[in-house]
């Protein structure tokens, strides 16, 4: 029996960067603009979704490898696809360079999160705290810039940054065994901040021992 696995590529769900707009565009109601944004992002999501049919034994083997590396299947399958690009790309290939930088960012942040947790730094704002300390390192800042670089495409670079930050947030949570904090109604709680390295993040807590 074969099993179907749906894999989504990283997609930024964020507001369109501010820029010059004409009077006609500026006059559109916020609700209409939000709907148009959502429709556009839904189309991108649909284009980035791939359904892969695997033999059951293959799926089980991949799931075991993913678990051993502390990844969910989506992240693990993305890594496999990236490995193919890295192994087949010519020297100096921009995409391969970006993938390598992104992996460096992820590895650094995971190690930093585990170190900070061991130091007793965990609290509900842990994602923000890890990101702030990471960005205080000049070498990390350079690596992060290379990971989201889209020459002559500032909007694309902004979307890549949001997608990377979303992935990092999930990996920080998983790296320290945390979970998303929820309110009394069961809704995941998020924080919005200004003048920080990220603009929003999920609040965290840990299961009772």
mmCIF file of N, CA, C and O in Angstrom, residues 21-30 33:
data_model
loop_
_atom_site.group_PDB
_atom_site.id
_atom_site.type_symbol
_atom_site.label_atom_id
_atom_site.label_comp_id
_atom_site.label_asym_id
_atom_site.label_seq_id
_atom_site.Cartn_x
_atom_site.Cartn_y
_atom_site.Cartn_z
ATOM 1 N N UNK A 21 1.642 53.974 -3.963
ATOM 2 C CA UNK A 21 0.371 53.506 -4.497
ATOM 3 C C UNK A 21 -0.375 54.683 -5.072
ATOM 4 O O UNK A 21 -0.257 55.810 -4.607
ATOM 5 N N UNK A 22 -1.135 54.411 -6.102
ATOM 6 C CA UNK A 22 -1.917 55.469 -6.725
ATOM 7 C C UNK A 22 -3.142 55.791 -5.900
ATOM 8 O O UNK A 22 -3.486 55.095 -4.949
ATOM 9 N N UNK A 23 -3.846 56.847 -6.288
ATOM 10 C CA UNK A 23 -5.034 57.248 -5.544
ATOM 11 C C UNK A 23 -6.090 56.163 -5.579
ATOM 12 O O UNK A 23 -6.769 55.906 -4.607
ATOM 13 N N UNK A 24 -6.208 55.497 -6.718
ATOM 14 C CA UNK A 24 -7.213 54.459 -6.845
ATOM 15 C C UNK A 24 -6.942 53.312 -5.880
ATOM 16 O O UNK A 24 -7.839 52.816 -5.192
ATOM 17 N N UNK A 25 -5.663 52.887 -5.799
ATOM 18 C CA UNK A 25 -5.301 51.805 -4.896
ATOM 19 C C UNK A 25 -5.473 52.233 -3.449
ATOM 20 O O UNK A 25 -5.930 51.476 -2.604
ATOM 21 N N UNK A 26 -5.079 53.464 -3.138
ATOM 22 C CA UNK A 26 -5.158 53.936 -1.767
ATOM 23 C C UNK A 26 -6.596 54.037 -1.298
ATOM 24 O O UNK A 26 -6.883 53.947 -0.110
ATOM 25 N N UNK A 27 -7.509 54.205 -2.228
ATOM 26 C CA UNK A 27 -8.905 54.383 -1.858
ATOM 27 C C UNK A 27 -9.618 53.073 -1.581
ATOM 28 O O UNK A 27 -10.727 53.063 -1.074
ATOM 29 N N UNK A 28 -8.997 51.950 -1.906
ATOM 30 C CA UNK A 28 -9.649 50.662 -1.707
ATOM 31 C C UNK A 28 -9.835 50.408 -0.215
ATOM 32 O O UNK A 28 -8.935 50.648 0.568
ATOM 33 N N UNK A 29 -10.980 49.903 0.196
ATOM 34 C CA UNK A 29 -11.210 49.586 1.607
ATOM 35 C C UNK A 29 -10.186 48.567 2.098
ATOM 36 O O UNK A 29 -9.738 47.698 1.347
ATOM 37 N N UNK A 30 -9.811 48.671 3.373
ATOM 38 C CA UNK A 30 -8.827 47.751 3.931
ATOM 39 C C UNK A 30 -9.290 46.299 3.808
ATOM 40 O O UNK A 30 -8.500 45.408 3.557
ATOM 41 N N UNK A 33 -8.587 45.025 0.319
ATOM 42 C CA UNK A 33 -7.158 44.796 0.093
ATOM 43 C C UNK A 33 -6.684 43.544 0.820
ATOM 44 O O UNK A 33 -5.877 42.774 0.287
#
